[in-house]
PDB file of C-alpha atoms and ligand atoms in Angstrom:
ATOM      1  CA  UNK D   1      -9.093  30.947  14.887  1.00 54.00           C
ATOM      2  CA  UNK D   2      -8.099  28.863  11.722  1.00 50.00           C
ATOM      3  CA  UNK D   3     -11.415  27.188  10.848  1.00 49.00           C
ATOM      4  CA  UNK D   4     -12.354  30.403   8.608  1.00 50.00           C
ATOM      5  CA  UNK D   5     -10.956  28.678   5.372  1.00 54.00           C
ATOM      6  CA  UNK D   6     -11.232  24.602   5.790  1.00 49.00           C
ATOM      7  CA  UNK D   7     -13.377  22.160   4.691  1.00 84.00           C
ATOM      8  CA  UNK D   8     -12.225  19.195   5.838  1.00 93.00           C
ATOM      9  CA  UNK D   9     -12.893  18.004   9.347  1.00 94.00           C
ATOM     10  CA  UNK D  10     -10.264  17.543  11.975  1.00 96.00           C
ATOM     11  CA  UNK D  11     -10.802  15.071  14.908  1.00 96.00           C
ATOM     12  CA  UNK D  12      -8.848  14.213  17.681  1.00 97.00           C
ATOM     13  CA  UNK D  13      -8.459  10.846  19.341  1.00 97.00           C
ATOM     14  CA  UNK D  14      -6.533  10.737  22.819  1.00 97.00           C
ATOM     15  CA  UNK D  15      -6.723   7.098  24.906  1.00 95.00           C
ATOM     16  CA  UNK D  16      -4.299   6.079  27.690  1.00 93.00           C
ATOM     17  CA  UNK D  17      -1.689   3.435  26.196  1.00 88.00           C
ATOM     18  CA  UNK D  18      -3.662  -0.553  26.060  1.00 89.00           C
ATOM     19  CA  UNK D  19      -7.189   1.501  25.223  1.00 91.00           C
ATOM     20  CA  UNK D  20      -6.822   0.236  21.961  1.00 91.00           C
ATOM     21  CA  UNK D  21      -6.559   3.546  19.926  1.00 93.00           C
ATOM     22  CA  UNK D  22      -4.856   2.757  17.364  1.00 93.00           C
ATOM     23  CA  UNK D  23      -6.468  -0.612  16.580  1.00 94.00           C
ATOM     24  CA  UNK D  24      -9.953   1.473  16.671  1.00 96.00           C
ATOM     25  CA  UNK D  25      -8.338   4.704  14.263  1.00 97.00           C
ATOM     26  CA  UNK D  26      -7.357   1.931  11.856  1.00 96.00           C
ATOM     27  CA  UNK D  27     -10.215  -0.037  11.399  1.00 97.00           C
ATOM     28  CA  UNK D  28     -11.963   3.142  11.067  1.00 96.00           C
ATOM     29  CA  UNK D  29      -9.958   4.523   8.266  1.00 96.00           C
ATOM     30  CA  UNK D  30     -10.269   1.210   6.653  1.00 96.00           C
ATOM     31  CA  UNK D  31     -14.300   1.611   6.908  1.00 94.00           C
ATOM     32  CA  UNK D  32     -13.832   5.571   5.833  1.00 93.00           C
ATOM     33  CA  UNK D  33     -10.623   5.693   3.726  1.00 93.00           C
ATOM     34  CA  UNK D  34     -11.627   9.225   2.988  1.00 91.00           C
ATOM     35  CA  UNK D  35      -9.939  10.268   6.620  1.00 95.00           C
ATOM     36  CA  UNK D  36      -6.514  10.574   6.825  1.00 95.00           C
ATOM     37  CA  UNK D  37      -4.251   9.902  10.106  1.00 96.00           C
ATOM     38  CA  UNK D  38      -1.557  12.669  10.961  1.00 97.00           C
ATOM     39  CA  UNK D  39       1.518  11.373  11.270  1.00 98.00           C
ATOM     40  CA  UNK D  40       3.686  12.859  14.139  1.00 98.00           C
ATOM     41  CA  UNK D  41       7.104  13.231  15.092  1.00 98.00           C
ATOM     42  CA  UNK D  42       8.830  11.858  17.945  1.00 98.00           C
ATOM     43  CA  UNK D  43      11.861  11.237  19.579  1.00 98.00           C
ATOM     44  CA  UNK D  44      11.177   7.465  20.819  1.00 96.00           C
ATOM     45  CA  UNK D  45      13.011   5.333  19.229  1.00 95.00           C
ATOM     46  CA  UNK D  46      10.908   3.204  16.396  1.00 95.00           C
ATOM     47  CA  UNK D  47       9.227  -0.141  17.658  1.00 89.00           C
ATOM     48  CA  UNK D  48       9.333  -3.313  15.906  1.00 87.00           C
ATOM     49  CA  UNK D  49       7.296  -3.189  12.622  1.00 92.00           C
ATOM     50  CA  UNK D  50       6.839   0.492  12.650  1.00 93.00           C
ATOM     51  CA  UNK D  51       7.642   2.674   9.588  1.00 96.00           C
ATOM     52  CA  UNK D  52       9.377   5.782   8.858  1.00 98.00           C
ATOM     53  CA  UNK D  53       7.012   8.194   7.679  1.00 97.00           C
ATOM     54  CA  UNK D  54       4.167   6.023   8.002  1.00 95.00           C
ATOM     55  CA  UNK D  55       3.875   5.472  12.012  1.00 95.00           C
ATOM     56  CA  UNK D  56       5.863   8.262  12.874  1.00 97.00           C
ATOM     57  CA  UNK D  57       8.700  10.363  11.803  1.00 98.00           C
ATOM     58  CA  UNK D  58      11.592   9.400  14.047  1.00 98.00           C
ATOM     59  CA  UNK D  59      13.836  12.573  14.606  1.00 98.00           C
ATOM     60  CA  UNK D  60      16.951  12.690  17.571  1.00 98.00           C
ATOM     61  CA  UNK D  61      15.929  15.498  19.772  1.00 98.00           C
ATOM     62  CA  UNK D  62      17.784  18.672  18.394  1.00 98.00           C
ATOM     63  CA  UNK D  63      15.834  17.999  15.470  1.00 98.00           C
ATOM     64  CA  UNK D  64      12.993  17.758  17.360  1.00 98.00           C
ATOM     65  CA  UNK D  65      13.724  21.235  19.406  1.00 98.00           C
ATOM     66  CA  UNK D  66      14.378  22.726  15.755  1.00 98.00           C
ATOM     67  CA  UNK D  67      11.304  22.239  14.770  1.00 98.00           C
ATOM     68  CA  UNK D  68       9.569  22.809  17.596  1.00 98.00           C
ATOM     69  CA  UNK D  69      11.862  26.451  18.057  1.00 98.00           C
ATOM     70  CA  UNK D  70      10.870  27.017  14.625  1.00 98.00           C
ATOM     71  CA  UNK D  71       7.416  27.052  15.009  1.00 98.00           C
ATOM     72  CA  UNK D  72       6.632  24.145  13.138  1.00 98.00           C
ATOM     73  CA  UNK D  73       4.379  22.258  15.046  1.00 98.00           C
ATOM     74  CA  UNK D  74       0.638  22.852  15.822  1.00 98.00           C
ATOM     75  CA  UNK D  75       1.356  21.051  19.355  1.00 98.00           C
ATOM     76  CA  UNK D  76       3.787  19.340  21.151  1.00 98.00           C
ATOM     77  CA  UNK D  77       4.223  17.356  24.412  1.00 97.00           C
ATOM     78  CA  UNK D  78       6.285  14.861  26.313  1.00 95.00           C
ATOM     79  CA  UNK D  79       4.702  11.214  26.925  1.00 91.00           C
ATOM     80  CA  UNK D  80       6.725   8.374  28.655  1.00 85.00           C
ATOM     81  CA  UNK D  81       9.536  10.266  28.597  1.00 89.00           C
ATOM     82  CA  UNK D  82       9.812  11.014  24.821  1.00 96.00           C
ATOM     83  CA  UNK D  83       8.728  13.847  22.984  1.00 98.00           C
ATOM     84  CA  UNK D  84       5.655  14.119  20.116  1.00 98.00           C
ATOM     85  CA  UNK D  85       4.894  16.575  17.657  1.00 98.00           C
ATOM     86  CA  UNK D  86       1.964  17.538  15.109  1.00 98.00           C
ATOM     87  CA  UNK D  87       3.296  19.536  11.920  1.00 98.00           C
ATOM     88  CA  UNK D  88       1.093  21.805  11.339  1.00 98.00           C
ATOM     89  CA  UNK D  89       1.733  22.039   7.632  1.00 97.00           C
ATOM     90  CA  UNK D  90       0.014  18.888   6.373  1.00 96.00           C
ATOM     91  CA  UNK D  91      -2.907  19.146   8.838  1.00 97.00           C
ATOM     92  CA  UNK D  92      -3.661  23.106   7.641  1.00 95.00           C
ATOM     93  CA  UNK D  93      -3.377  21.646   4.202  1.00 95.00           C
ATOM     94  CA  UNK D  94      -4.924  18.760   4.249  1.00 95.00           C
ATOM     95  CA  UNK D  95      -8.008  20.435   5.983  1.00 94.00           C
ATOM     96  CA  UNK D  96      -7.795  23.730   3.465  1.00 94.00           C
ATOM     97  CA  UNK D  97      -8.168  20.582   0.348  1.00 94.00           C
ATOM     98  CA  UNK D  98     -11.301  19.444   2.261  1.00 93.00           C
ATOM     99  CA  UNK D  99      -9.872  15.993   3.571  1.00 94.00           C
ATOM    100  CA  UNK D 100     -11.250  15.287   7.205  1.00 95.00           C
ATOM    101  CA  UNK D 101      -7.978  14.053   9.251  1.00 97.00           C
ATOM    102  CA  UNK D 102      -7.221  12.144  12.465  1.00 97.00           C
ATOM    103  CA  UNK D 103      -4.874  13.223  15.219  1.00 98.00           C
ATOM    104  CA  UNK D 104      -4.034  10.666  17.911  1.00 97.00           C
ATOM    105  CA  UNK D 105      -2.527  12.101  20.359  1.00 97.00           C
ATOM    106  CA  UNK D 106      -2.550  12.821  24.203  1.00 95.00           C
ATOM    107  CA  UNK D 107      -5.131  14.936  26.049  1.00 96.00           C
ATOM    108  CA  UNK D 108      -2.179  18.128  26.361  1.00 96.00           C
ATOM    109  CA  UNK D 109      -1.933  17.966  23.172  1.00 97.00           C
ATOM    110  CA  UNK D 110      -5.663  17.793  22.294  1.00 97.00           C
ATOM    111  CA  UNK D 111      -6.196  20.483  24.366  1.00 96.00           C
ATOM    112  CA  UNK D 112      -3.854  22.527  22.905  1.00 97.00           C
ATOM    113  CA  UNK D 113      -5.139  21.378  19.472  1.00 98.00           C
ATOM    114  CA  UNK D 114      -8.605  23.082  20.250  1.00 96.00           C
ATOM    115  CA  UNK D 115      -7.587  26.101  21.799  1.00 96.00           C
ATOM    116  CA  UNK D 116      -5.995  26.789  17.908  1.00 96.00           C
ATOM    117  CA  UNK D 117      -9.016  24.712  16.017  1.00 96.00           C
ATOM    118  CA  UNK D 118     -11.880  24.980  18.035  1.00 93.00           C
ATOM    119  CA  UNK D 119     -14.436  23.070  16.416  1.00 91.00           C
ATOM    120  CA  UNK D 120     -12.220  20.048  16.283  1.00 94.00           C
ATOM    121  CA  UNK D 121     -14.061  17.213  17.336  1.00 92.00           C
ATOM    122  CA  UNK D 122     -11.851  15.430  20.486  1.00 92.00           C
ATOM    123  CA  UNK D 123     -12.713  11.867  21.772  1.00 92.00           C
ATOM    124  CA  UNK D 124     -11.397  10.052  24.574  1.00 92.00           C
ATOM    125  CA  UNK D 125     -11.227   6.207  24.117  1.00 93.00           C
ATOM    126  CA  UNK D 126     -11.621   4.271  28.417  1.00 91.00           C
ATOM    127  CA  UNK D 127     -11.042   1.076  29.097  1.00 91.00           C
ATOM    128  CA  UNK D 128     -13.755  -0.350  30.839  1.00 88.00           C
ATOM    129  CA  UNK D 129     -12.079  -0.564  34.338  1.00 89.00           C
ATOM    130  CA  UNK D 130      -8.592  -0.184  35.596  1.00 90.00           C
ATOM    131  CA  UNK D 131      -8.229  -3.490  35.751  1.00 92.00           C
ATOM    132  CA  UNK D 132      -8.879  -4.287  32.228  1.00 92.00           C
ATOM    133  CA  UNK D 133      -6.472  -1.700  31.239  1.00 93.00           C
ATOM    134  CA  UNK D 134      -3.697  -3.836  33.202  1.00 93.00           C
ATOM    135  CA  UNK D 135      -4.693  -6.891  31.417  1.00 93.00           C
ATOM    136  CA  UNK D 136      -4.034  -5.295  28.108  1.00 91.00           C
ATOM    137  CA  UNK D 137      -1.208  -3.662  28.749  1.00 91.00           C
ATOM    138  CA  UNK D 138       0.317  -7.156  30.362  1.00 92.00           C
ATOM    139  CA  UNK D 139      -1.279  -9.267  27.218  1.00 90.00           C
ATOM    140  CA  UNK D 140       0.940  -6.918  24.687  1.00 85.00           C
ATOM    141  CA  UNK D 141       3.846  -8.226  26.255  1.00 83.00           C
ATOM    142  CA  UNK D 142       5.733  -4.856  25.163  1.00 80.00           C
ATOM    143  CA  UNK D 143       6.368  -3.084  28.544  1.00 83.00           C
ATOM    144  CA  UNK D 144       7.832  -4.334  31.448  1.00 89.00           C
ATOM    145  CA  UNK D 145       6.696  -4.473  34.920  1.00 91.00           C
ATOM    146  CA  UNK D 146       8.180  -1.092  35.789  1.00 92.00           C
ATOM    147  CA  UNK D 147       6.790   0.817  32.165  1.00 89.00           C
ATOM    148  CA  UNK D 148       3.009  -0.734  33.167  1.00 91.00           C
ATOM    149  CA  UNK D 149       2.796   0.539  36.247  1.00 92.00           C
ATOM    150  CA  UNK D 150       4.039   4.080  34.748  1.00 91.00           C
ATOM    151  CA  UNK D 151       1.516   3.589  31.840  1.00 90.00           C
ATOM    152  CA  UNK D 152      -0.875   2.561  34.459  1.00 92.00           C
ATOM    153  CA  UNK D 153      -0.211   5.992  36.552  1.00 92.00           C
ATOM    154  CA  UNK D 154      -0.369   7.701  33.489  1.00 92.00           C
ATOM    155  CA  UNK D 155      -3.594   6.538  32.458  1.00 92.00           C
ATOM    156  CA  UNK D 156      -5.059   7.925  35.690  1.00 91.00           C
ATOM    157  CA  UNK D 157      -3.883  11.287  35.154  1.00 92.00           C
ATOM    158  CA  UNK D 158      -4.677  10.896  31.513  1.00 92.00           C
ATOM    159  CA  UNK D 159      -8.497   9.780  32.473  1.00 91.00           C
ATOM    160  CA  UNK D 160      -9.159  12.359  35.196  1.00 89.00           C
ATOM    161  CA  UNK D 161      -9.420  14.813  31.850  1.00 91.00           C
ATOM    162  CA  UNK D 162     -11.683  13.169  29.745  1.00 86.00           C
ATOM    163  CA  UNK D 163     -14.559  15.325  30.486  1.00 85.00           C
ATOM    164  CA  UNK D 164     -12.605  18.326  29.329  1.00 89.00           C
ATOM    165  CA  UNK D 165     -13.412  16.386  25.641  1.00 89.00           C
ATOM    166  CA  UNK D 166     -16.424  16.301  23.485  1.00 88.00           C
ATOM    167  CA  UNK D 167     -17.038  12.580  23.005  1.00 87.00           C
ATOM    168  CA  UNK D 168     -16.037   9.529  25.767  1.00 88.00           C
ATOM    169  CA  UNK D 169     -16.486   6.042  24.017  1.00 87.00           C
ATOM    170  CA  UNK D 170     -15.877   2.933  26.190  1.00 89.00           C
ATOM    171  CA  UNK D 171     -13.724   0.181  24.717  1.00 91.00           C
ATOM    172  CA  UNK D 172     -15.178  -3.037  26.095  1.00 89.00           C
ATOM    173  CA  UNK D 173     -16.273  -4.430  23.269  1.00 91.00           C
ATOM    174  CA  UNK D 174     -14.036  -3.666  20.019  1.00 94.00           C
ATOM    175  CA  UNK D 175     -16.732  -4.038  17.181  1.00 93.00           C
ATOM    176  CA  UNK D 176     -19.369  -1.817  19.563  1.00 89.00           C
ATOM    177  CA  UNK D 177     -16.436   1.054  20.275  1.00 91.00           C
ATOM    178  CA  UNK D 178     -15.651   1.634  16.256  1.00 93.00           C
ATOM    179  CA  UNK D 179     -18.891   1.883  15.887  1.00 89.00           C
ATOM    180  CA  UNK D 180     -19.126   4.595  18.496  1.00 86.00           C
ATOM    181  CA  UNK D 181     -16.358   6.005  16.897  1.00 90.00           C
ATOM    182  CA  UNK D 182     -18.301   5.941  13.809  1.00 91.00           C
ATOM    183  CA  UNK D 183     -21.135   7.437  14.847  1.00 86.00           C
ATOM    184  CA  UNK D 184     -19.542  10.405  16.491  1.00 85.00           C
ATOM    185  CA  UNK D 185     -17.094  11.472  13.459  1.00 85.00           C
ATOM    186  CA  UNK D 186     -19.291  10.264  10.531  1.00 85.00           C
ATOM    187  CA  UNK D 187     -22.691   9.595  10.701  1.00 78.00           C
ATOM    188  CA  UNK D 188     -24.271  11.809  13.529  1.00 66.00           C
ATOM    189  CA  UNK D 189     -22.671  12.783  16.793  1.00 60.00           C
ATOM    190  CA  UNK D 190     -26.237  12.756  18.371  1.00 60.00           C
ATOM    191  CA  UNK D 191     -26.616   9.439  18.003  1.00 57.00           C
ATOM    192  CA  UNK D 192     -24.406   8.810  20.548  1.00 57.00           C
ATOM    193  CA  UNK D 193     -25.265  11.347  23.086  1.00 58.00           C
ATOM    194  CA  UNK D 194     -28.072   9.174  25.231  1.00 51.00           C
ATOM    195  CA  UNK D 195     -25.307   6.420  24.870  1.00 58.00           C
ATOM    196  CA  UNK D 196     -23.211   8.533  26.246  1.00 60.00           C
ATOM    197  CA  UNK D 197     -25.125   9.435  29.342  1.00 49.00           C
ATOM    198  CA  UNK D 198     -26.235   6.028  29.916  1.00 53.00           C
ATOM    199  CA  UNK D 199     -22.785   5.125  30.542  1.00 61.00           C
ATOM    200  CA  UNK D 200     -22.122   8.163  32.584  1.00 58.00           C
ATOM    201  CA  UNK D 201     -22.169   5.891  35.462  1.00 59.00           C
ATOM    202  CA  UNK D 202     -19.521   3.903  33.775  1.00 60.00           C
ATOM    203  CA  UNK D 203     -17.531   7.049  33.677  1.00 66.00           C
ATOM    204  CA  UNK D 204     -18.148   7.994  37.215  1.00 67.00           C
ATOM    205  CA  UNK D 205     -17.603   4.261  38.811  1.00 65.00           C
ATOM    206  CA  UNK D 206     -13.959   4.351  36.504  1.00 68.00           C
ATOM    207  CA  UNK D 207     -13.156   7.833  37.486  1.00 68.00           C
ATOM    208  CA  UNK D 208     -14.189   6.325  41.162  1.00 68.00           C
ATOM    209  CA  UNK D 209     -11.539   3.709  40.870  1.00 64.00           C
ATOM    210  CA  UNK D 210      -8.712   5.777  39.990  1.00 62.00           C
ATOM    211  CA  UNK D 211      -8.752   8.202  42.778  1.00 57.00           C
TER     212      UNK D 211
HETATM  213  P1  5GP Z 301       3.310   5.704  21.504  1.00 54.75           P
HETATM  214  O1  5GP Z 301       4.756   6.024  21.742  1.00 54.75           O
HETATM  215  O2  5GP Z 301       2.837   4.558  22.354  1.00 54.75           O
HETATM  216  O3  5GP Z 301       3.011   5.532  20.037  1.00 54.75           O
HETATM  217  O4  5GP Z 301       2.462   6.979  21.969  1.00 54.75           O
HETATM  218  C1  5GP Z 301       2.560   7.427  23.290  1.00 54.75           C
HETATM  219  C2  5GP Z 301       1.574   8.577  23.488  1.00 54.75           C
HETATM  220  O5  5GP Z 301       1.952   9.707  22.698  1.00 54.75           O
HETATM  221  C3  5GP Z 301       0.143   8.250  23.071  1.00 54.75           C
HETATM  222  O6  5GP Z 301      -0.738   8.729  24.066  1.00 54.75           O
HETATM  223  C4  5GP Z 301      -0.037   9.024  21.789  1.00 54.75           C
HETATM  224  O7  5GP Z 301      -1.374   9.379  21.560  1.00 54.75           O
HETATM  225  C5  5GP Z 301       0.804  10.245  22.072  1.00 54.75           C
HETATM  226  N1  5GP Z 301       1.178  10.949  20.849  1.00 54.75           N
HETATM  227  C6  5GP Z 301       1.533  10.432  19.658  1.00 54.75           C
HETATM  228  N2  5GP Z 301       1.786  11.403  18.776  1.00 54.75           N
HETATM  229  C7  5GP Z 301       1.569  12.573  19.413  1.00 54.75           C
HETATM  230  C8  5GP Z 301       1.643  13.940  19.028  1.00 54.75           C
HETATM  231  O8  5GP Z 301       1.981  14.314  17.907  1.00 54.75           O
HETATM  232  N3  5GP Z 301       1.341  14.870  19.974  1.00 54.75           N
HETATM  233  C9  5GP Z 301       0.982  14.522  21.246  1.00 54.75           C
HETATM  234  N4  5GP Z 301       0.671  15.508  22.086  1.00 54.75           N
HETATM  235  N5  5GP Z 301       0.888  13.246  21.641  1.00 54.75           N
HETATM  236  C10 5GP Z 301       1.188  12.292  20.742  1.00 54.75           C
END
Protein backbone atom coordinates (compact mmCIF):
# COMPACT_ATOMS: atom_id res chain seq x y z
CA UNK A 1 0.00 0.00 0.00
CA UNK A 2 1.40 3.50 -1.06
CA UNK A 3 -0.47 5.81 1.34
CA UNK A 4 2.49 5.29 4.02
CA UNK A 5 4.32 8.53 2.78
CA UNK A 6 1.56 11.12 1.21
CA UNK A 7 -0.07 13.94 2.30
CA UNK A 8 -2.05 15.02 -0.22
CA UNK A 9 -5.42 13.50 -0.91
CA UNK A 10 -6.30 11.57 -4.00
CA UNK A 11 -9.96 11.33 -5.22
CA UNK A 12 -11.47 9.68 -7.92
CA UNK A 13 -14.37 10.81 -10.05
CA UNK A 14 -15.93 8.14 -12.56
CA UNK A 15 -19.54 9.25 -14.39
CA UNK A 16 -20.94 7.63 -17.57
CA UNK A 17 -20.27 10.10 -20.65
CA UNK A 18 -23.37 13.29 -20.58
CA UNK A 19 -23.20 13.01 -16.42
CA UNK A 20 -21.55 16.11 -16.56
CA UNK A 21 -18.13 15.18 -14.94
CA UNK A 22 -16.08 17.25 -16.20
CA UNK A 23 -18.22 20.41 -16.04
CA UNK A 24 -18.65 19.45 -12.11
CA UNK A 25 -14.41 18.62 -11.63
CA UNK A 26 -13.94 22.08 -13.14
CA UNK A 27 -16.05 24.22 -11.36
CA UNK A 28 -14.77 22.52 -8.40
CA UNK A 29 -11.16 23.19 -8.96
CA UNK A 30 -12.12 26.68 -9.73
CA UNK A 31 -13.88 26.87 -6.08
CA UNK A 32 -10.65 24.78 -4.57
CA UNK A 33 -7.70 25.65 -6.88
CA UNK A 34 -5.61 23.87 -4.34
CA UNK A 35 -6.71 20.33 -6.18
CA UNK A 36 -5.13 19.43 -9.11
CA UNK A 37 -6.74 17.24 -12.10
CA UNK A 38 -4.51 14.28 -13.49
CA UNK A 39 -4.08 14.48 -16.81
CA UNK A 40 -4.20 11.09 -18.72
CA UNK A 41 -3.10 9.62 -21.77
CA UNK A 42 -5.05 8.31 -24.50
CA UNK A 43 -5.16 7.11 -27.79
CA UNK A 44 -8.49 8.99 -29.06
CA UNK A 45 -7.82 11.29 -31.22
CA UNK A 46 -8.07 15.09 -29.65
CA UNK A 47 -11.62 16.81 -29.87
CA UNK A 48 -12.21 20.23 -30.92
CA UNK A 49 -10.82 22.77 -28.35
CA UNK A 50 -8.92 20.25 -26.39
CA UNK A 51 -5.21 20.74 -25.50
CA UNK A 52 -2.14 18.81 -25.54
CA UNK A 53 -1.01 18.33 -22.18
CA UNK A 54 -3.76 20.07 -20.68
CA UNK A 55 -6.94 17.70 -21.54
CA UNK A 56 -5.02 14.83 -22.30
CA UNK A 57 -1.80 13.66 -23.66
CA UNK A 58 -2.58 12.30 -27.11
CA UNK A 59 -0.12 9.34 -27.86
CA UNK A 60 -0.66 6.69 -31.20
CA UNK A 61 -1.00 3.36 -29.60
CA UNK A 62 2.61 1.81 -29.59
CA UNK A 63 3.33 4.63 -27.51
CA UNK A 64 0.63 3.94 -25.53
CA UNK A 65 1.58 -0.04 -25.16
CA UNK A 66 5.22 1.37 -24.29
CA UNK A 67 4.22 2.89 -21.58
CA UNK A 68 1.85 0.80 -20.44
CA UNK A 69 4.67 -2.43 -21.01
CA UNK A 70 6.89 -0.27 -19.14
CA UNK A 71 5.09 -0.01 -16.18
CA UNK A 72 4.33 3.45 -16.31
CA UNK A 73 0.93 3.79 -15.55
CA UNK A 74 -0.94 3.44 -12.18
CA UNK A 75 -4.06 2.11 -14.36
CA UNK A 76 -5.18 1.66 -17.62
CA UNK A 77 -8.35 0.69 -19.56
CA UNK A 78 -10.16 0.78 -22.85
CA UNK A 79 -13.39 3.14 -23.14
CA UNK A 80 -15.30 3.59 -26.50
CA UNK A 81 -12.91 1.86 -28.15
CA UNK A 82 -9.78 3.94 -27.25
CA UNK A 83 -7.38 3.42 -24.69
CA UNK A 84 -6.65 5.72 -21.24
CA UNK A 85 -3.90 5.85 -18.98
CA UNK A 86 -2.93 7.43 -15.44
CA UNK A 87 1.00 8.05 -15.06
CA UNK A 88 1.71 7.22 -12.03
CA UNK A 89 4.66 9.55 -11.68
CA UNK A 90 2.92 12.90 -11.22
CA UNK A 91 0.08 11.47 -9.09
CA UNK A 92 2.84 9.66 -6.49
CA UNK A 93 4.47 13.04 -6.59
CA UNK A 94 2.07 15.26 -6.47
CA UNK A 95 0.47 13.38 -3.43
CA UNK A 96 4.18 12.80 -1.67
CA UNK A 97 4.32 17.24 -1.98
CA UNK A 98 0.95 17.20 -0.14
CA UNK A 99 -1.30 18.46 -3.14
CA UNK A 100 -4.80 16.63 -3.03
CA UNK A 101 -5.43 15.54 -6.88
CA UNK A 102 -8.38 14.51 -9.07
CA UNK A 103 -8.58 11.45 -11.28
CA UNK A 104 -11.51 11.22 -13.70
CA UNK A 105 -11.67 8.27 -14.96
CA UNK A 106 -13.88 5.09 -15.48
CA UNK A 107 -15.07 2.73 -12.73
CA UNK A 108 -12.11 -0.18 -14.04
CA UNK A 109 -9.92 2.12 -13.62
CA UNK A 110 -11.10 3.45 -10.22
CA UNK A 111 -11.20 0.21 -9.07
CA UNK A 112 -7.97 -0.57 -9.94
CA UNK A 113 -6.87 2.84 -8.54
CA UNK A 114 -7.98 1.66 -4.94
CA UNK A 115 -6.83 -1.69 -4.90
CA UNK A 116 -3.07 0.29 -5.15
CA UNK A 117 -4.34 3.55 -2.96
CA UNK A 118 -6.85 2.41 -0.77
CA UNK A 119 -8.00 5.28 1.02
CA UNK A 120 -8.66 7.13 -2.17
CA UNK A 121 -11.84 8.66 -1.99
CA UNK A 122 -14.02 7.35 -5.38
CA UNK A 123 -17.35 9.08 -6.42
CA UNK A 124 -19.71 8.17 -8.96
CA UNK A 125 -21.55 11.15 -10.64
CA UNK A 126 -25.77 9.56 -12.06
CA UNK A 127 -27.82 11.22 -14.08
CA UNK A 128 -31.05 11.43 -12.68
CA UNK A 129 -32.80 8.87 -15.02
CA UNK A 130 -31.87 7.16 -18.20
CA UNK A 131 -33.72 9.30 -19.95
CA UNK A 132 -32.08 12.42 -18.94
CA UNK A 133 -28.83 10.93 -19.74
CA UNK A 134 -30.15 10.60 -23.52
CA UNK A 135 -31.15 14.14 -23.54
CA UNK A 136 -27.68 15.23 -22.71
CA UNK A 137 -25.90 13.19 -24.64
CA UNK A 138 -28.33 14.26 -27.82
CA UNK A 139 -28.13 18.18 -26.62
CA UNK A 140 -24.05 17.96 -27.01
CA UNK A 141 -24.57 17.31 -30.46
CA UNK A 142 -21.03 15.42 -30.45
CA UNK A 143 -22.02 11.72 -31.01
CA UNK A 144 -24.06 10.33 -33.47
CA UNK A 145 -27.01 8.18 -33.30
CA UNK A 146 -24.98 4.98 -33.36
CA UNK A 147 -22.03 6.40 -30.53
CA UNK A 148 -25.31 7.39 -28.09
CA UNK A 149 -26.77 4.38 -28.04
CA UNK A 150 -23.14 2.76 -27.30
CA UNK A 151 -22.58 5.54 -24.65
CA UNK A 152 -26.04 4.81 -23.57
CA UNK A 153 -25.18 0.85 -23.16
CA UNK A 154 -22.17 1.82 -21.62
CA UNK A 155 -23.60 3.87 -19.05
CA UNK A 156 -25.65 0.88 -17.89
CA UNK A 157 -22.82 -1.28 -17.38
CA UNK A 158 -20.92 1.66 -16.05
CA UNK A 159 -23.94 2.38 -13.37
CA UNK A 160 -24.60 -1.21 -12.30
CA UNK A 161 -21.02 -0.55 -10.30
CA UNK A 162 -21.56 2.43 -8.54
CA UNK A 163 -22.11 0.87 -5.26
CA UNK A 164 -18.71 -0.72 -5.45
CA UNK A 165 -17.68 3.33 -4.75
CA UNK A 166 -17.62 5.38 -1.66
CA UNK A 167 -19.72 8.41 -2.59
CA UNK A 168 -22.91 8.45 -5.37
CA UNK A 169 -23.94 12.17 -6.07
CA UNK A 170 -26.94 12.73 -8.40
CA UNK A 171 -26.57 15.33 -11.13
CA UNK A 172 -30.02 16.85 -11.52
CA UNK A 173 -29.39 19.97 -10.52
CA UNK A 174 -25.73 21.35 -11.44
CA UNK A 175 -25.23 24.02 -8.60
CA UNK A 176 -26.75 21.23 -5.88
CA UNK A 177 -24.26 18.26 -7.39
CA UNK A 178 -20.83 20.54 -6.95
CA UNK A 179 -21.90 21.14 -3.92
CA UNK A 180 -22.21 17.46 -3.14
CA UNK A 181 -19.06 17.15 -4.62
CA UNK A 182 -17.87 19.67 -2.26
CA UNK A 183 -18.99 18.35 0.64
CA UNK A 184 -17.67 14.88 0.13
CA UNK A 185 -13.89 15.86 -0.90
CA UNK A 186 -13.59 19.10 1.17
CA UNK A 187 -15.62 19.99 3.84
CA UNK A 188 -16.97 16.72 5.53
CA UNK A 189 -17.91 13.51 3.82
CA UNK A 190 -20.61 13.00 6.59
CA UNK A 191 -22.44 15.63 5.60
CA UNK A 192 -23.55 13.94 2.83
CA UNK A 193 -24.19 10.53 4.10
CA UNK A 194 -28.17 11.00 5.17
CA UNK A 195 -28.27 12.73 1.65
CA UNK A 196 -27.04 9.96 0.40
CA UNK A 197 -29.49 7.47 1.78
CA UNK A 198 -32.35 9.62 1.19
CA UNK A 199 -31.75 9.26 -2.36
CA UNK A 200 -31.08 5.61 -2.11
CA UNK A 201 -34.37 5.19 -3.67
CA UNK A 202 -33.18 7.34 -6.47
CA UNK A 203 -30.40 4.89 -6.86
CA UNK A 204 -32.54 1.86 -6.70
CA UNK A 205 -35.54 3.26 -9.11
CA UNK A 206 -32.28 4.23 -11.77
CA UNK A 207 -30.57 0.98 -11.21
CA UNK A 208 -34.41 -0.37 -11.76
CA UNK A 209 -34.53 1.24 -15.13
CA UNK A 210 -31.47 -0.04 -16.54
CA UNK A 211 -31.98 -3.68 -16.10
P1 LIG B 1 -13.52 11.00 -23.05
O1 LIG B 1 -12.85 10.38 -24.23
O2 LIG B 1 -14.97 11.28 -23.30
O3 LIG B 1 -12.75 12.19 -22.53
O4 LIG B 1 -13.48 9.92 -21.86
C1 LIG B 1 -14.08 8.67 -22.05
C2 LIG B 1 -13.99 7.88 -20.74
O5 LIG B 1 -12.63 7.59 -20.42
C3 LIG B 1 -14.54 8.63 -19.53
O6 LIG B 1 -15.33 7.75 -18.78
C4 LIG B 1 -13.30 9.02 -18.76
O7 LIG B 1 -13.54 9.15 -17.39
C5 LIG B 1 -12.41 7.83 -19.05
N1 LIG B 1 -11.00 8.14 -18.81
C6 LIG B 1 -10.33 9.27 -19.07
N2 LIG B 1 -9.05 9.17 -18.69
C7 LIG B 1 -8.91 7.95 -18.15
C8 LIG B 1 -7.82 7.25 -17.55
O8 LIG B 1 -6.69 7.72 -17.44
N3 LIG B 1 -8.06 5.99 -17.10
C9 LIG B 1 -9.29 5.40 -17.21
N4 LIG B 1 -9.43 4.18 -16.71
N5 LIG B 1 -10.34 6.03 -17.76
C10 LIG B 1 -10.15 7.27 -18.22
Amino acid sequence: MKEKNKTGKLFIVTAPSGAGKTSLVKALVELCPQIKISTSHTTRKPRQGEREGVDYYFVNNDTFEILKNNGEFLENAECHGAKYGTAMTPVEENLRAGKDIILEIDYKGALNVKKVFSDAISLFIVPPSMAVLKERLEGRGQNSNAEIKGRLAAAKEEISHLEKFDYVIINNKFDQALYDLKSVFIDSPESINLETMRQKKIFQSLINSIK
